Coordinates of N, CA and C in Angstrom, one line a residue:
I1 N -28.5 33.8 18.9 CA -27.7 33.0 18.0 C -27.6 33.6 16.6
Q2 N -28.8 34.2 16.3 CA -28.9 34.9 14.9 C -27.7 35.9 14.9
Y3 N -27.4 36.7 16.0 CA -26.6 37.8 15.8 C -25.1 37.2 15.6
L4 N -24.8 36.1 16.2 CA -23.6 35.4 15.9 C -23.3 34.9 14.8
I5 N -24.5 34.2 14.0 CA -24.3 34.0 12.6 C -24.2 35.1 11.9
D6 N -24.9 36.0 11.9 CA -25.0 37.4 11.0 C -23.6 38.0 11.1
N7 N -23.0 38.0 12.1 CA -21.6 38.7 12.4 C -20.4 37.7 12.3
N8 N -20.8 36.7 11.5 CA -19.5 35.8 11.4 C -18.7 35.2 12.6
I9 N -19.4 35.1 13.7 CA -18.9 34.9 14.8 C -19.1 33.1 15.1
L10 N -20.2 32.7 14.7 CA -20.6 31.5 14.6 C -20.9 31.0 13.1
I11 N -20.3 30.2 12.8 CA -20.4 29.7 11.4 C -21.0 28.3 11.2
I12 N -21.9 27.9 10.9 CA -22.7 26.7 10.6 C -22.2 26.0 9.0
V13 N -21.6 24.8 9.0 CA -21.4 24.1 7.7 C -22.0 22.9 7.9
V14 N -23.0 23.0 6.7 CA -23.8 21.7 6.6 C -23.1 20.9 5.4
T15 N -22.8 19.5 5.6 CA -22.4 18.9 4.6 C -22.9 17.5 4.5
D16 N -23.0 17.0 3.3 CA -23.5 15.8 3.0 C -22.7 14.8 2.9
H17 N -22.2 14.1 4.0 CA -21.2 13.1 4.1 C -21.8 11.7 4.2
T18 N -21.3 10.8 3.6 CA -21.9 9.5 3.6 C -20.6 8.5 3.8
I19 N -20.6 7.4 4.6 CA -19.5 6.6 4.8 C -19.3 5.8 3.5
S20 N -18.2 5.9 3.2 CA -17.6 5.2 1.8 C -17.7 3.7 2.0
D21 N -18.1 3.0 1.2 CA -18.3 1.6 1.0 C -17.1 1.1 0.1
L22 N -16.0 1.8 0.0 CA -15.1 1.4 -0.8 C -14.0 0.6 0.0
K23 N -13.7 -0.6 -0.5 CA -13.0 -1.8 0.4 C -11.7 -2.2 -0.5
V24 N -10.6 -2.4 0.3 CA -9.5 -2.9 -0.4 C -9.0 -4.1 0.4
F25 N -8.6 -5.2 -0.4 CA -8.1 -6.3 0.2 C -6.8 -6.5 -0.3
V26 N -5.4 -6.4 0.2 CA -4.4 -6.6 -0.1 C -3.8 -8.1 0.1
D27 N -3.1 -8.7 -0.8 CA -2.5 -10.0 -0.5 C -1.2 -10.3 -1.1
G28 N -0.5 -11.0 -0.5 CA 0.9 -11.3 -1.1 C 1.8 -12.0 -0.1
Q29 N 3.0 -12.5 -0.7 CA 3.8 -13.0 0.4 C 4.5 -12.3 1.6
H30 N 4.5 -12.8 2.5 CA 4.9 -12.0 3.8 C 6.3 -12.4 4.2
L31 N 7.0 -13.5 3.3 CA 8.4 -13.7 3.6 C 8.9 -13.9 2.3
I32 N 9.8 -13.0 1.6 CA 10.1 -13.2 0.3 C 11.7 -13.3 0.3
R33 N 12.2 -14.1 -0.3 CA 13.8 -14.5 -0.6 C 14.1 -13.4 -1.7
R34 N 15.3 -12.5 -1.4 CA 15.9 -11.6 -2.2 C 16.3 -12.1 -3.6
G35 N 16.0 -11.4 -4.6 CA 16.2 -12.0 -6.2 C 15.3 -12.8 -6.5
T36 N 14.1 -13.1 -5.9 CA 12.9 -13.6 -6.4 C 11.7 -12.5 -6.7
T37 N 10.7 -12.9 -7.2 CA 9.5 -12.0 -7.7 C 8.3 -12.0 -6.3
Q38 N 8.3 -10.9 -5.9 CA 7.3 -10.7 -5.1 C 5.9 -9.9 -5.8
T39 N 4.8 -10.7 -5.8 CA 3.5 -10.3 -6.5 C 2.5 -10.2 -5.3
I40 N 1.9 -8.8 -5.4 CA 1.1 -8.1 -4.5 C -0.3 -7.8 -5.1
V41 N -1.3 -8.5 -4.8 CA -2.8 -8.4 -5.5 C -3.5 -7.4 -4.5
S42 N -4.2 -6.4 -5.0 CA -5.0 -5.4 -4.5 C -6.3 -5.6 -5.1
H43 N -7.3 -6.1 -4.4 CA -8.7 -6.3 -4.8 C -9.5 -5.2 -4.1
V44 N -10.3 -4.5 -5.1 CA -10.9 -3.2 -4.7 C -12.5 -3.5 -5.2
T45 N -13.5 -3.3 -4.1 CA -14.7 -3.1 -4.4 C -15.5 -2.0 -3.7
Y46 N -16.5 -1.9 -4.3 CA -17.4 -0.7 -3.8 C -19.1 -0.9 -3.9
D47 N -19.6 -0.8 -2.6 CA -21.0 -1.7 -2.4 C -20.8 -3.2 -2.7
D48 N -19.7 -3.7 -2.2 CA -19.6 -5.0 -2.5 C -19.4 -5.5 -4.3
K49 N -19.2 -4.7 -5.1 CA -19.3 -4.8 -6.5 C -17.9 -4.5 -6.8
Y50 N -17.3 -5.3 -8.0 CA -15.9 -5.3 -8.6 C -15.9 -3.6 -8.8
V51 N -14.7 -2.9 -8.9 CA -14.2 -1.6 -9.2 C -13.3 -1.7 -10.5
S52 N -13.9 -1.3 -11.5 CA -13.0 -1.4 -12.5 C -12.4 0.0 -12.8
G53 N -11.4 0.4 -13.0 CA -10.7 1.8 -13.4 C -10.1 2.6 -12.2
A54 N -10.5 1.8 -10.9 CA -10.0 2.8 -9.6 C -8.5 3.0 -9.8
R55 N -7.9 4.2 -9.5 CA -6.6 4.6 -9.4 C -5.8 3.9 -8.3
V56 N -4.8 3.1 -8.7 CA -4.0 2.6 -7.4 C -2.6 3.0 -7.3
T57 N -2.1 3.5 -6.2 CA -0.8 3.8 -6.1 C 0.0 2.8 -5.0
L58 N 0.9 2.2 -5.5 CA 1.6 1.1 -4.5 C 2.9 1.7 -4.4
T59 N 3.2 2.0 -3.1 CA 4.5 2.5 -2.8 C 5.3 1.5 -1.7
I60 N 6.5 1.2 -2.1 CA 7.3 0.4 -1.4 C 8.2 1.0 -0.5
E61 N 8.5 1.1 0.8 CA 9.3 1.8 1.5 C 9.9 0.7 2.5
D62 N 11.0 1.3 3.1 CA 11.9 0.5 4.2 C 11.6 1.1 5.4
Y63 N 12.1 0.6 6.5 CA 11.7 1.0 7.7 C 12.2 2.3 8.0
G64 N 13.2 3.0 7.4 CA 13.5 4.4 7.4 C 12.8 5.3 6.6
E65 N 11.6 4.8 5.8 CA 10.7 5.6 5.2 C 11.5 5.9 3.8
N66 N 12.3 5.3 3.2 CA 13.0 5.6 2.0 C 12.1 5.1 1.2
I67 N 11.7 5.5 0.0 CA 10.8 5.0 -1.0 C 11.8 4.2 -1.8
I68 N 11.6 3.0 -2.2 CA 12.2 2.0 -2.6 C 11.6 1.9 -4.2
R69 N 10.6 1.9 -4.4 CA 10.0 1.8 -5.7 C 8.3 2.1 -5.5
E70 N 7.9 2.8 -6.7 CA 6.3 3.4 -6.7 C 5.9 3.0 -8.0
F71 N 4.5 2.4 -7.9 CA 3.9 2.2 -9.2 C 2.6 2.9 -9.2
N72 N 2.0 3.1 -10.4 CA 0.7 3.8 -10.6 C -0.1 2.9 -11.5
G73 N -1.3 2.6 -11.4 CA -2.2 2.1 -12.4 C -3.6 2.1 -12.0
F74 N -4.4 1.2 -12.5 CA -5.7 1.0 -12.5 C -6.3 -0.3 -12.5
T75 N -7.4 -0.4 -11.8 CA -7.7 -1.9 -11.5 C -8.3 -2.4 -12.7
N76 N -8.6 -3.7 -13.0 CA -9.0 -4.4 -14.2 C -10.4 -4.6 -13.8
E77 N -11.3 -5.3 -14.8 CA -12.5 -5.5 -14.8 C -13.0 -6.2 -13.5
K78 N -12.0 -6.9 -13.0 CA -12.4 -7.8 -11.9 C -12.2 -7.0 -10.7
G79 N -11.8 -5.7 -10.5 CA -11.2 -4.9 -9.6 C -10.0 -5.3 -9.1
D80 N -9.2 -5.8 -9.7 CA -7.8 -6.3 -9.1 C -6.6 -5.4 -9.8
F81 N -5.6 -5.0 -9.0 CA -4.5 -4.3 -9.4 C -3.2 -5.2 -9.1
I82 N -2.7 -5.9 -10.0 CA -1.7 -6.8 -9.7 C -0.2 -6.2 -9.9
F83 N 0.6 -6.2 -8.9 CA 1.8 -5.7 -8.9 C 2.8 -7.1 -8.7
S84 N 3.9 -7.0 -9.7 CA 4.9 -8.0 -9.7 C 6.3 -7.2 -9.7
W85 N 7.1 -7.7 -8.6 CA 8.5 -6.8 -8.4 C 9.5 -7.9 -8.2
E86 N 10.6 -7.8 -9.1 CA 11.9 -8.6 -8.6 C 12.6 -7.8 -7.5
V87 N 12.7 -8.4 -6.2 CA 13.2 -8.0 -5.3 C 14.8 -8.0 -5.4
P88 N 15.2 -6.9 -5.3 CA 16.7 -6.8 -5.6 C 17.7 -7.6 -4.7
K89 N 18.7 -8.0 -5.3 CA 19.7 -8.8 -4.4 C 20.6 -7.8 -3.5
K90 N 20.3 -6.6 -3.5 CA 21.2 -5.7 -2.8 C 20.7 -5.9 -1.3
F91 N 19.9 -6.5 -0.9 CA 19.6 -6.3 0.5 C 20.2 -7.6 1.2
D92 N 21.2 -7.0 2.0 CA 22.2 -7.9 2.7 C 21.8 -8.5 3.9
D93 N 20.8 -8.6 4.5 CA 20.2 -9.0 5.9 C 18.9 -9.1 5.6
V94 N 18.3 -9.6 6.8 CA 16.7 -9.3 6.8 C 16.0 -8.1 6.7
E95 N 15.5 -7.8 6.0 CA 14.6 -6.3 5.6 C 13.4 -6.3 6.0
N96 N 12.6 -5.4 6.7 CA 11.3 -5.2 6.7 C 11.0 -4.2 5.5
L97 N 9.8 -4.5 4.7 CA 9.3 -3.4 3.8 C 8.1 -3.3 4.1
F98 N 7.5 -2.1 3.7 CA 6.2 -1.8 3.8 C 5.7 -1.2 2.2
A99 N 4.4 -2.1 2.0 CA 3.8 -1.7 0.5 C 2.7 -0.8 1.1
Y100 N 2.4 0.4 0.7 CA 1.3 1.3 0.9 C 0.6 1.2 -0.4
V101 N -0.8 0.8 -0.1 CA -1.5 0.8 -1.6 C -2.7 1.8 -1.3
S102 N -2.7 2.6 -2.1 CA -3.6 3.9 -1.9 C -4.7 3.6 -3.3
V103 N -5.8 3.5 -2.9 CA -6.9 3.4 -4.0 C -7.8 4.9 -4.1
T104 N -8.2 5.3 -5.1 CA -9.0 6.4 -5.4 C -10.1 6.3 -6.3
Y105 N -11.3 6.2 -6.0 CA -12.5 5.9 -6.9 C -13.5 6.9 -6.6
G106 N -13.8 7.8 -7.7 CA -14.7 8.8 -7.4 C -14.2 9.7 -6.4
T107 N -14.9 10.0 -5.5 CA -14.7 10.9 -4.5 C -14.1 10.2 -3.0
S108 N -14.1 8.7 -3.2 CA -13.6 8.1 -2.2 C -12.0 7.6 -2.1
S109 N -11.3 7.4 -1.1 CA -10.0 7.1 -1.1 C -9.9 6.3 0.2
I110 N -8.9 5.2 -0.1 CA -8.3 4.4 1.2 C -7.0 3.9 0.8
T111 N -6.4 4.0 1.8 CA -4.9 3.1 1.9 C -4.6 2.2 3.1
K112 N -4.0 1.2 2.4 CA -3.8 -0.1 3.1 C -2.5 -0.3 3.4
L113 N -1.9 -1.0 4.5 CA -0.5 -1.2 4.5 C -0.3 -2.8 4.4
F114 N 0.6 -3.1 3.7 CA 1.2 -4.6 3.5 C 2.5 -4.6 4.1
K115 N 2.8 -5.4 4.9 CA 4.1 -5.5 5.5 C 4.8 -6.8 5.1
F116 N 5.8 -7.1 4.6 CA 6.7 -8.2 4.2 C 8.1 -8.0 4.6
Q117 N 9.0 -9.3 4.6 CA 10.1 -9.5 5.1 C 11.0 -10.0 4.0
V118 N 12.2 -9.4 3.5 CA 13.0 -9.9 2.6 C 14.1 -10.6 3.3
Y119 N 14.4 -11.7 2.8 CA 15.6 -12.5 3.5 C 16.4 -13.0 2.4
C120 N 17.8 -13.4 3.0 CA 18.8 -14.0 2.2 C 19.1 -15.3 3.0
L121 N 19.7 -16.4 2.0 CA 20.3 -17.5 2.9 C 21.7 -17.5 3.2
P122 N 22.0 -17.9 4.4 CA 23.5 -17.6 4.8 C 24.4 -18.2 3.8
S123 N 24.3 -19.1 2.9 CA 25.1 -19.6 1.9 C 25.1 -18.7 1.0
E124 N 24.3 -17.7 0.7 CA 24.4 -16.8 -0.5 C 25.5 -15.8 -0.4
Y125 N 25.8 -15.2 -1.7 CA 26.8 -14.2 -1.7 C 26.2 -12.9 -1.1
N126 N 27.2 -12.2 -0.2 CA 26.9 -11.0 0.6 C 25.7 -11.0 1.5
C127 N 25.3 -12.4 2.0 CA 24.3 -12.5 2.8 C 25.1 -12.2 4.4
E128 N 24.7 -11.1 5.0 CA 25.1 -10.8 6.2 C 24.2 -11.3 7.5
I129 N 23.7 -12.3 7.5 CA 22.6 -12.7 8.7 C 23.6 -13.1 9.8
D130 N 23.3 -12.6 10.9 CA 23.9 -12.7 12.1 C 24.6 -14.2 12.2
G131 N 25.9 -14.5 12.8 CA 26.3 -15.8 12.7 C 26.8 -16.1 11.6
N132 N 26.9 -15.5 10.2 CA 27.3 -15.6 9.1 C 28.7 -14.9 8.6
R133 N 29.2 -14.0 9.6 CA 29.9 -13.0 9.1 C 31.5 -13.4 9.2

């Protein structure tokens, strides 16, 4: 074994790896009407304590993985990052959107997925829901 180590055939890597206690809870409306405001709250804790100043990136994508909006910020003193966005009226049908919430604090990071659906009412202008065309 020593020969393998000395000749770089066997490389031993020792790391000090601990399991992260970084936790993120994401909440918001799962069904939102176009032209209204979607508010998504990300609550961040580390070792069950509020995290102030954690870096948060929130990316909204459609099913085709097109980025619709991206927001960056930091958690407040209560560990919250609150994001509000007026959903554009451009969606002409039922649309599934994904909010990817990525949080970095120190050397720990975590990403959570929050799914929601945008809809329009058949009586609204440019609403192309099946049976309304």
